[in-house]
Amino acid sequence: MKRKRIYIVPAALVAVLLVLQLFTQPIASKPVTGHMEGVPEEVLAILQRSCYNCHSNEQHLSWFDKLAPAAWAVKKDVERAREVMNFSEWNKLSPADHTGKMYAILNMLQAGKMPLPEYLLLHPEAKISDRDIAVVKKYTLSLSGEDTGHHDAQPVTGGPRPTAPVSPNGVQYTDAFKQWPVISMSTLFDHSIRVIYGNDIAVKAVREENFFPWPDGAIVVKAVWKQETQPNGEIRPGEFVNAQFMEKDAQKYKTTEGWGFAKFSGPQLKPTGKDALFAQQSCIGCHRQLSAATGYLFDVPMKVNPPSLTDKILSR
Amino acid sequence: MNRILLLLLTTVLFTACRQKPASNGNARIVFDAGGLNFIASSLHPGQETMSALYGNDSARQSLLKGGQPAAGSVIKLVTWRFHDNPQYTGSKINGELLSVESIHTEAAGSIAYQLDFGALSQPAPATTRIQYILGYKPVSFP
């Protein structure tokens, strides 16, 4: 009787595992449309070793990756990874986007956000070393010197602007931000210069560090211009590139951590994205991994000034 | 007693993972320009500074046209030290507030200059600063 009991438990586990396999859908097979070109071999080797298993159409999964329930998580990760960046469809991106993606990769590696820690537990060969980061960094920094420009710094030309363009996810452009306080200023590798405005709710949230979560109704707008160098060496904003909106509505934008992303480019303020999925594919990936400490917002003011400073300035 | 202990443990369990901003004694400040709006900005690579220029409508119009500012123009130039952005390699962001300068024009056409806060990286006479500040052009928008 005791012997029977010993066999029942593993047998039941095996049976459950077998049943689970019936509910497992394989990862969708997709063709390779074009690989990276002109990338140093050692950079490519790092990406292939540590990133390709999720961020490509060329998975080489281990047997345990294909076994439910692990297979379900793997499938979800691969689908999300392909949405954000796909090394097998690199040719679908512009040279400017290639540079932008390499900076995103570098930042993810430096922050230790990629490869995902849970992936590394079962795939230690994908671990990134300091030397790997140095190799990727050297190549990435060399790209901005070529002035290919990130997609943000490419002004879009066209006819007259519509009054209130709307992003595919429902975020509406407004000129009101031009009267809002400036939260911070920044530059990016793409030779752009930026000013970040915030509405009253956003400014209050910054001052109180109310980031977890940001209050609904907060809106932050980043205006982007091409850099223009003056004879004295100073850099000033030149041609307008785009205005990037982030508006907080926890219910409306559930799939992007409660933030509605939008980008309105060029003189016509053309909204980015063919459909509402664009923010999941090209925005939240970086914001989620690299700016979680400030509620998924880059460019919040640095915490480097004495708290008394605001009062001192106001008293004058 | 056991119930109190359980309650305490539960409270710790549910609050321990909540993210809290790191406290270093400093604050994240947003410059309050009063009733003035942002007009222009600049970055000085050599001095590692970034500046934002604020003004009223009269100042904006004057800077757009160039020449002497109209009476009643109020302008503030706020200068910050910039740093590599700790959240993103390849980006720079403003950090410590260094100075706040302001100019305003009287009805008679005279221009007054004042250093409201801090110190300039490269001290200069008021006339030089006025000329420099009036050299800014409003940023372009569609």
Short mmCIF file of C-alpha atoms in Angstrom, two decimals:
data_model
loop_
_atom_site.label_atom_id
_atom_site.label_comp_id
_atom_site.label_asym_id
_atom_site.label_seq_id
_atom_site.Cartn_x
_atom_site.Cartn_y
_atom_site.Cartn_z
CA MET A 1 0.00 0.00 0.00
CA LYS A 2 2.82 2.40 1.00
CA ARG A 3 4.71 1.54 -2.21
CA LYS A 4 1.68 2.44 -4.28
CA ARG A 5 1.45 5.86 -2.62
CA ILE A 6 5.10 6.56 -3.47
CA TYR A 7 4.38 6.10 -7.17
CA ILE A 8 1.09 8.01 -7.21
CA VAL A 9 2.58 11.47 -6.53
CA PRO A 10 5.20 11.50 -9.34
CA ALA A 11 2.77 9.81 -11.68
CA ALA A 12 0.20 12.52 -10.99
CA LEU A 13 2.82 15.22 -11.58
CA VAL A 14 3.83 13.66 -14.89
CA ALA A 15 0.18 13.41 -15.87
CA VAL A 16 -0.42 17.08 -15.05
CA LEU A 17 2.68 18.09 -17.02
CA LEU A 18 1.51 16.04 -20.00
CA VAL A 19 -1.89 17.70 -19.90
CA LEU A 20 -0.28 21.14 -19.69
CA GLN A 21 1.63 20.42 -22.92
CA LEU A 22 -1.70 20.13 -24.73
CA PHE A 23 -2.38 23.79 -23.97
CA THR A 24 0.98 25.04 -25.25
CA GLN A 25 1.06 27.08 -28.45
CA PRO A 26 4.42 27.18 -30.25
CA ILE A 27 6.17 30.50 -30.84
CA ALA A 28 5.05 31.87 -34.22
CA SER A 29 7.58 31.18 -36.93
CA LYS A 30 8.57 34.32 -38.81
CA PRO A 31 11.02 34.79 -41.69
CA VAL A 32 14.35 36.60 -41.50
CA THR A 33 13.97 39.71 -43.64
CA GLY A 34 17.38 41.26 -43.00
CA HIS A 35 20.22 41.12 -40.49
CA MET A 36 22.42 43.90 -39.10
CA GLU A 37 25.05 45.06 -41.55
CA GLY A 38 28.37 46.77 -41.01
CA VAL A 39 28.43 45.82 -37.33
CA PRO A 40 31.77 44.61 -35.90
CA GLU A 41 31.92 40.82 -35.51
CA GLU A 42 32.54 41.00 -31.76
CA VAL A 43 29.46 43.19 -31.25
CA LEU A 44 27.37 40.84 -33.35
CA ALA A 45 28.65 37.85 -31.40
CA ILE A 46 27.53 39.42 -28.10
CA LEU A 47 24.08 40.23 -29.45
CA GLN A 48 23.65 36.77 -30.95
CA ARG A 49 24.74 35.08 -27.73
CA SER A 50 22.72 37.18 -25.30
CA CYS A 51 19.82 38.77 -27.18
CA TYR A 52 18.85 36.74 -30.26
CA ASN A 53 16.96 34.04 -28.40
CA CYS A 54 14.18 36.51 -27.69
CA HIS A 55 14.79 39.52 -29.96
CA SER A 56 14.81 37.68 -33.28
CA ASN A 57 12.98 35.19 -35.47
CA GLU A 58 15.81 32.70 -34.93
CA GLN A 59 15.24 31.09 -31.54
CA HIS A 60 17.48 28.24 -30.42
CA LEU A 61 15.54 27.19 -27.38
CA SER A 62 16.52 24.48 -24.93
CA TRP A 63 14.19 21.58 -24.23
CA PHE A 64 13.14 23.12 -20.91
CA ASP A 65 12.13 26.34 -22.66
CA LYS A 66 9.62 24.33 -24.68
CA LEU A 67 8.08 22.61 -21.70
CA ALA A 68 4.88 24.05 -20.21
CA PRO A 69 4.45 25.99 -17.98
CA ALA A 70 7.89 27.56 -18.68
CA ALA A 71 7.05 27.60 -22.39
CA TRP A 72 4.17 29.99 -21.77
CA ALA A 73 6.48 32.56 -20.16
CA VAL A 74 9.08 32.08 -22.91
CA LYS A 75 6.43 32.62 -25.60
CA LYS A 76 5.21 35.81 -23.93
CA ASP A 77 8.76 37.12 -23.52
CA VAL A 78 9.69 36.39 -27.13
CA GLU A 79 6.55 38.04 -28.48
CA ARG A 80 7.12 41.16 -26.39
CA ALA A 81 10.83 41.21 -27.26
CA ARG A 82 10.10 40.94 -30.99
CA GLU A 83 7.67 43.84 -30.72
CA VAL A 84 10.28 46.09 -29.19
CA MET A 85 13.26 45.07 -31.31
CA ASN A 86 13.84 42.30 -33.83
CA PHE A 87 17.37 41.58 -35.05
CA SER A 88 15.94 39.40 -37.87
CA GLU A 89 14.02 42.37 -39.25
CA TRP A 90 16.77 44.95 -38.82
CA ASN A 91 16.39 46.05 -42.45
CA LYS A 92 12.94 47.42 -41.67
CA LEU A 93 14.53 50.19 -39.60
CA SER A 94 16.16 53.36 -40.88
CA PRO A 95 19.87 54.00 -40.22
CA ALA A 96 18.78 56.60 -37.67
CA ASP A 97 16.65 54.01 -35.89
CA HIS A 98 19.61 51.59 -35.91
CA THR A 99 21.56 54.16 -33.89
CA GLY A 100 18.65 54.70 -31.53
CA LYS A 101 18.26 50.97 -30.98
CA MET A 102 21.98 50.54 -30.27
CA TYR A 103 21.78 53.26 -27.59
CA ALA A 104 18.75 51.50 -26.13
CA ILE A 105 20.70 48.21 -26.09
CA LEU A 106 23.71 49.86 -24.44
CA ASN A 107 21.56 51.44 -21.74
CA MET A 108 19.72 48.18 -21.06
CA LEU A 109 23.01 46.27 -20.72
CA GLN A 110 24.62 48.92 -18.51
CA ALA A 111 21.61 49.01 -16.22
CA GLY A 112 21.66 45.21 -15.95
CA LYS A 113 18.06 45.07 -17.21
CA MET A 114 18.87 42.81 -20.13
CA PRO A 115 19.08 39.90 -20.54
CA LEU A 116 16.27 39.42 -18.03
CA PRO A 117 17.58 38.06 -14.71
CA GLU A 118 15.08 35.18 -14.77
CA TYR A 119 16.32 34.22 -18.25
CA LEU A 120 19.93 34.20 -17.03
CA LEU A 121 19.07 31.72 -14.28
CA LEU A 122 18.57 29.01 -16.88
CA HIS A 123 20.81 30.49 -19.59
CA PRO A 124 24.04 31.56 -17.85
CA GLU A 125 25.85 31.60 -21.20
CA ALA A 126 23.90 34.78 -22.04
CA LYS A 127 25.39 36.73 -19.14
CA ILE A 128 26.90 40.08 -20.13
CA SER A 129 30.40 40.91 -18.86
CA ASP A 130 31.92 44.34 -18.29
CA ARG A 131 34.05 43.72 -21.36
CA ASP A 132 30.94 42.99 -23.44
CA ILE A 133 29.46 46.30 -22.32
CA ALA A 134 32.68 48.12 -23.21
CA VAL A 135 32.62 46.57 -26.69
CA VAL A 136 28.99 47.55 -27.28
CA LYS A 137 29.60 51.02 -25.85
CA LYS A 138 32.58 51.72 -28.08
CA TYR A 139 30.59 50.78 -31.18
CA THR A 140 27.46 52.66 -30.09
CA LEU A 141 29.28 55.90 -29.27
CA SER A 142 30.97 55.74 -32.67
CA LEU A 143 27.54 55.83 -34.33
CA SER A 144 26.48 59.26 -33.02
CA GLY A 145 29.69 60.72 -34.44
CA GLU A 146 28.54 59.68 -37.89
CA ASP A 147 25.63 62.11 -37.56
CA THR A 148 23.13 59.56 -38.77
CA GLY A 149 20.81 61.01 -36.15
CA HIS A 150 18.19 59.32 -34.05
CA HIS A 151 14.72 59.26 -35.60
CA ASP A 152 13.78 62.08 -33.24
CA ALA A 153 16.20 64.50 -34.82
CA GLN A 154 14.88 64.12 -38.34
CA PRO A 155 12.51 67.00 -39.00
CA VAL A 156 9.47 66.07 -41.06
CA THR A 157 8.43 68.58 -43.68
CA GLY A 158 4.99 69.11 -45.16
CA GLY A 159 2.12 71.52 -45.47
CA PRO A 160 0.27 73.53 -42.83
CA ARG A 161 -0.29 71.96 -39.43
CA PRO A 162 -3.69 70.71 -38.28
CA THR A 163 -5.04 72.46 -35.18
CA ALA A 164 -5.23 69.49 -32.80
CA PRO A 165 -3.76 66.25 -34.14
CA VAL A 166 -4.52 63.07 -32.22
CA SER A 167 -2.21 60.11 -31.67
CA PRO A 168 -3.59 56.63 -32.57
CA ASN A 169 -3.88 55.84 -28.84
CA GLY A 170 -6.05 58.91 -28.20
CA VAL A 171 -3.47 61.38 -26.87
CA GLN A 172 -4.37 64.79 -28.23
CA TYR A 173 -1.89 67.51 -29.09
CA THR A 174 -2.36 70.87 -27.40
CA ASP A 175 -0.47 74.15 -27.64
CA ALA A 176 -1.21 74.76 -23.96
CA PHE A 177 2.14 73.27 -22.89
CA LYS A 178 3.96 76.37 -24.14
CA GLN A 179 2.62 78.20 -21.08
CA TRP A 180 3.54 75.42 -18.62
CA PRO A 181 6.61 75.47 -16.34
CA VAL A 182 9.80 73.89 -17.61
CA ILE A 183 10.63 70.77 -15.62
CA SER A 184 14.06 70.14 -17.14
CA MET A 185 16.25 70.49 -20.21
CA SER A 186 18.27 67.80 -21.97
CA THR A 187 20.18 66.76 -25.05
CA LEU A 188 20.48 63.42 -26.81
CA PHE A 189 23.14 61.66 -28.87
CA ASP A 190 21.18 62.51 -31.99
CA HIS A 191 22.31 66.14 -31.82
CA SER A 192 18.98 67.33 -30.53
CA ILE A 193 18.24 69.75 -27.69
CA ARG A 194 15.12 69.36 -25.61
CA VAL A 195 12.92 71.23 -23.16
CA ILE A 196 10.51 69.32 -20.92
CA TYR A 197 7.33 71.07 -19.81
CA GLY A 198 4.87 69.86 -17.19
CA ASN A 199 1.33 70.80 -16.29
CA ASP A 200 0.50 71.75 -12.68
CA ILE A 201 -0.22 68.15 -11.68
CA ALA A 202 3.11 66.99 -13.12
CA VAL A 203 5.10 69.81 -11.50
CA LYS A 204 3.54 69.06 -8.12
CA ALA A 205 4.35 65.37 -8.57
CA VAL A 206 8.00 66.17 -9.34
CA ARG A 207 8.38 68.46 -6.33
CA GLU A 208 6.79 65.89 -4.03
CA GLU A 209 8.43 62.91 -5.79
CA ASN A 210 5.00 61.41 -6.14
CA PHE A 211 6.10 58.86 -8.75
CA PHE A 212 4.63 55.56 -7.53
CA PRO A 213 2.33 56.02 -9.32
CA TRP A 214 2.24 59.45 -10.92
CA PRO A 215 -1.19 61.02 -10.38
CA ASP A 216 -3.76 60.76 -13.14
CA GLY A 217 -3.98 63.96 -15.15
CA ALA A 218 -0.23 64.62 -15.13
CA ILE A 219 1.01 65.62 -18.59
CA VAL A 220 4.62 66.06 -19.59
CA VAL A 221 5.65 67.41 -22.99
CA LYS A 222 9.16 67.20 -24.39
CA ALA A 223 9.80 69.67 -27.22
CA VAL A 224 12.71 68.64 -29.44
CA TRP A 225 14.80 70.81 -31.76
CA LYS A 226 17.92 70.21 -33.84
CA GLN A 227 21.03 71.65 -32.22
CA GLU A 228 22.40 74.81 -33.80
CA THR A 229 25.95 75.80 -32.88
CA GLN A 230 26.64 79.52 -32.46
CA PRO A 231 29.93 81.24 -33.39
CA ASN A 232 30.85 81.36 -29.67
CA GLY A 233 30.42 77.59 -29.35
CA GLU A 234 27.06 77.73 -27.61
CA ILE A 235 24.33 75.37 -28.72
CA ARG A 236 20.82 76.71 -29.25
CA PRO A 237 17.58 75.10 -30.46
CA GLY A 238 17.23 75.31 -34.24
CA GLU A 239 14.67 73.59 -36.40
CA PHE A 240 11.68 72.10 -34.57
CA VAL A 241 11.67 68.29 -34.72
CA ASN A 242 8.77 67.07 -32.62
CA ALA A 243 6.75 67.36 -29.42
CA GLN A 244 6.55 64.17 -27.31
CA PHE A 245 3.61 63.85 -24.95
CA MET A 246 3.16 61.57 -21.95
CA GLU A 247 -0.19 61.81 -20.19
CA LYS A 248 -1.13 59.78 -17.14
CA ASP A 249 -4.39 57.86 -17.07
CA ALA A 250 -4.04 54.56 -15.24
CA GLN A 251 -7.27 53.11 -16.65
CA LYS A 252 -6.96 54.29 -20.24
CA TYR A 253 -3.33 53.25 -20.79
CA LYS A 254 -3.14 50.00 -18.82
CA THR A 255 -0.74 48.27 -21.24
CA THR A 256 1.85 51.06 -20.99
CA GLU A 257 2.07 51.45 -17.21
CA GLY A 258 -0.70 54.06 -17.18
CA TRP A 259 1.11 56.46 -19.52
CA GLY A 260 -0.28 57.52 -22.89
CA PHE A 261 2.64 58.18 -25.22
CA ALA A 262 2.46 60.36 -28.32
CA LYS A 263 4.87 62.04 -30.70
CA PHE A 264 3.86 64.84 -33.07
CA SER A 265 6.54 65.55 -35.66
CA GLY A 266 7.46 68.31 -38.08
CA PRO A 267 5.55 71.39 -39.16
CA GLN A 268 2.41 69.30 -39.56
CA LEU A 269 2.77 67.71 -36.12
CA LYS A 270 2.26 64.30 -37.70
CA PRO A 271 1.36 61.72 -35.02
CA THR A 272 3.63 58.67 -34.74
CA GLY A 273 2.17 55.18 -35.08
CA LYS A 274 -0.11 53.31 -37.44
CA ASP A 275 -2.24 52.07 -34.57
CA ALA A 276 -2.47 52.24 -30.77
CA LEU A 277 0.11 49.46 -30.43
CA PHE A 278 3.01 51.75 -31.35
CA ALA A 279 3.62 52.74 -27.72
CA GLN A 280 3.97 49.10 -26.68
CA GLN A 281 6.37 48.50 -29.54
CA SER A 282 8.57 51.56 -29.41
CA CYS A 283 8.12 53.53 -26.16
CA ILE A 284 7.33 51.61 -23.02
CA GLY A 285 10.10 49.00 -23.49
CA CYS A 286 12.85 51.49 -22.60
CA HIS A 287 10.76 53.53 -20.15
CA ARG A 288 9.74 50.40 -18.24
CA GLN A 289 13.26 49.06 -17.87
CA LEU A 290 15.33 52.22 -17.47
CA SER A 291 13.17 54.82 -15.75
CA ALA A 292 11.11 52.77 -13.30
CA ALA A 293 12.82 54.65 -10.45
CA THR A 294 11.04 57.84 -11.52
CA GLY A 295 7.69 56.32 -12.46
CA TYR A 296 8.69 55.53 -16.08
CA LEU A 297 9.69 59.07 -16.94
CA PHE A 298 13.12 60.08 -18.21
CA ASP A 299 14.38 63.61 -17.65
CA VAL A 300 12.82 64.35 -14.28
CA PRO A 301 15.02 66.96 -12.55
CA MET A 302 18.10 65.55 -10.86
CA LYS A 303 17.99 65.40 -7.08
CA VAL A 304 21.00 67.66 -6.59
CA ASN A 305 19.70 70.95 -5.23
CA PRO A 306 19.04 71.89 -1.59
CA PRO A 307 15.30 71.88 -0.80
CA SER A 308 15.55 75.46 0.47
CA LEU A 309 16.47 76.71 -3.00
CA THR A 310 12.92 77.04 -4.29
CA ASP A 311 11.96 79.23 -1.35
CA LYS A 312 15.08 81.35 -1.79
CA ILE A 313 14.28 81.96 -5.43
CA LEU A 314 10.64 82.70 -4.74
CA SER A 315 11.48 85.22 -2.02
CA ARG A 316 13.24 87.44 -4.51
CA MET B 1 -0.03 38.94 21.32
CA ASN B 2 0.33 36.52 18.45
CA ARG B 3 -2.33 38.41 16.52
CA ILE B 4 -0.46 41.70 16.98
CA LEU B 5 2.74 40.06 15.78
CA LEU B 6 0.93 38.66 12.76
CA LEU B 7 -0.54 42.07 11.98
CA LEU B 8 2.88 43.69 12.23
CA LEU B 9 4.46 41.07 9.98
CA THR B 10 1.68 41.47 7.42
CA THR B 11 2.13 45.23 7.42
CA VAL B 12 5.87 44.86 6.87
CA LEU B 13 5.28 42.35 4.09
CA PHE B 14 2.94 44.64 2.20
CA THR B 15 4.97 47.81 2.62
CA ALA B 16 8.52 46.51 2.22
CA CYS B 17 8.38 46.25 -1.57
CA ARG B 18 6.78 49.63 -2.20
CA GLN B 19 9.24 51.81 -4.10
CA LYS B 20 10.31 54.94 -2.31
CA PRO B 21 12.45 57.73 -3.73
CA ALA B 22 16.02 57.64 -2.42
CA SER B 23 16.63 60.45 0.04
CA ASN B 24 19.96 62.24 -0.16
CA GLY B 25 18.92 65.45 1.58
CA ASN B 26 18.49 67.20 -1.75
CA ALA B 27 15.36 67.94 -3.72
CA ARG B 28 14.14 67.88 -7.30
CA ILE B 29 13.36 71.50 -7.99
CA VAL B 30 11.33 73.02 -10.80
CA PHE B 31 12.13 76.67 -11.37
CA ASP B 32 9.12 78.87 -10.75
CA ALA B 33 9.27 81.68 -13.29
CA GLY B 34 6.20 83.38 -11.88
CA GLY B 35 4.06 84.69 -14.71
CA LEU B 36 6.86 84.39 -17.26
CA ASN B 37 6.93 81.75 -19.98
CA PHE B 38 9.81 79.80 -21.46
CA ILE B 39 11.18 81.55 -24.55
CA ALA B 40 14.59 80.08 -25.42
CA SER B 41 17.42 77.88 -24.20
CA SER B 42 21.11 77.29 -24.68
CA LEU B 43 23.89 74.87 -23.78
CA HIS B 44 27.50 75.89 -23.26
CA PRO B 45 29.73 72.81 -23.70
CA GLY B 46 32.87 74.52 -22.35
CA GLN B 47 31.24 75.81 -19.19
CA GLU B 48 29.07 72.67 -18.84
CA THR B 49 25.99 74.82 -18.35
CA MET B 50 22.46 74.92 -19.71
CA SER B 51 20.25 78.00 -19.58
CA ALA B 52 16.55 78.68 -19.93
CA LEU B 53 15.31 82.12 -20.85
CA TYR B 54 11.88 83.20 -19.62
CA GLY B 55 9.93 86.35 -20.34
CA ASN B 56 6.60 88.05 -20.66
CA ASP B 57 4.79 88.60 -23.99
CA SER B 58 6.43 91.96 -24.48
CA ALA B 59 9.87 90.38 -24.08
CA ARG B 60 9.01 87.56 -26.49
CA GLN B 61 7.89 90.00 -29.15
CA SER B 62 10.96 92.16 -28.65
CA LEU B 63 13.35 89.23 -28.90
CA LEU B 64 11.58 88.04 -32.04
CA LYS B 65 12.06 91.42 -33.72
CA GLY B 66 15.54 92.09 -32.31
CA GLY B 67 16.85 95.49 -31.25
CA GLN B 68 15.84 97.31 -28.07
CA PRO B 69 13.17 95.58 -25.95
CA ALA B 70 9.81 97.30 -25.58
CA ALA B 71 9.00 99.05 -22.31
CA GLY B 72 7.67 96.65 -19.71
CA SER B 73 9.69 93.69 -20.97
CA VAL B 74 10.78 91.30 -18.24
CA ILE B 75 13.33 88.56 -18.91
CA LYS B 76 14.97 85.98 -16.66
CA LEU B 77 17.95 83.83 -17.61
CA VAL B 78 18.25 80.73 -15.42
CA THR B 79 21.52 78.81 -15.66
CA TRP B 80 22.20 75.27 -14.47
CA ARG B 81 25.20 72.93 -14.43
CA PHE B 82 24.57 69.97 -16.73
CA HIS B 83 25.50 66.34 -16.22
CA ASP B 84 25.47 63.06 -18.10
CA ASN B 85 21.93 61.81 -17.61
CA PRO B 86 22.12 59.09 -14.93
CA GLN B 87 19.12 57.37 -16.52
CA TYR B 88 20.35 57.29 -20.10
CA THR B 89 23.84 57.14 -21.62
CA GLY B 90 23.98 59.50 -24.58
CA SER B 91 21.91 62.20 -22.89
CA LYS B 92 22.73 65.28 -20.81
CA ILE B 93 20.42 66.92 -18.29
CA ASN B 94 20.45 70.05 -16.15
CA GLY B 95 21.50 69.62 -12.51
CA GLU B 96 22.56 72.26 -9.96
CA LEU B 97 21.06 75.72 -10.24
CA LEU B 98 23.91 78.20 -10.70
CA SER B 99 22.40 81.60 -11.33
CA VAL B 100 19.27 83.61 -12.03
CA GLU B 101 19.68 86.89 -13.88
CA SER B 102 16.89 89.27 -14.73
CA ILE B 103 16.45 92.36 -16.84
CA HIS B 104 13.49 94.65 -17.22
CA THR B 105 12.89 97.73 -19.27
CA GLU B 106 11.52 100.96 -17.84
CA ALA B 107 8.98 103.17 -19.60
CA ALA B 108 11.78 105.61 -20.40
CA GLY B 109 13.59 102.87 -22.30
CA SER B 110 16.35 102.20 -19.79
CA ILE B 111 17.25 98.57 -19.16
CA ALA B 112 17.93 97.36 -15.62
CA TYR B 113 20.02 94.24 -14.95
CA GLN B 114 20.13 92.24 -11.74
CA LEU B 115 21.77 89.03 -10.60
CA ASP B 116 18.93 87.55 -8.53
CA PHE B 117 20.68 84.41 -7.38
CA GLY B 118 24.03 82.64 -7.47
CA ALA B 119 27.14 83.60 -9.39
CA LEU B 120 28.12 83.65 -13.04
CA SER B 121 30.68 81.15 -14.35
CA GLN B 122 32.39 84.02 -16.08
CA PRO B 123 31.61 87.35 -14.37
CA ALA B 124 30.87 90.18 -16.78
CA PRO B 125 29.65 93.79 -16.61
CA ALA B 126 25.89 94.37 -16.66
CA THR B 127 25.99 95.88 -20.16
CA THR B 128 27.68 92.76 -21.52
CA ARG B 129 25.11 90.52 -19.86
CA ILE B 130 22.21 92.64 -21.17
CA GLN B 131 23.60 92.45 -24.69
CA TYR B 132 24.07 88.69 -24.35
CA ILE B 133 20.56 88.09 -22.96
CA LEU B 134 18.94 90.24 -25.64
CA GLY B 135 20.73 88.15 -28.27
CA TYR B 136 18.46 85.15 -27.62
CA LYS B 137 15.79 84.31 -30.21
CA PRO B 138 12.54 82.55 -29.24
CA VAL B 139 12.48 78.83 -30.09
CA SER B 140 10.49 77.92 -33.18
CA PHE B 141 7.23 75.97 -33.07
CA PRO B 142 4.92 74.91 -35.91
#
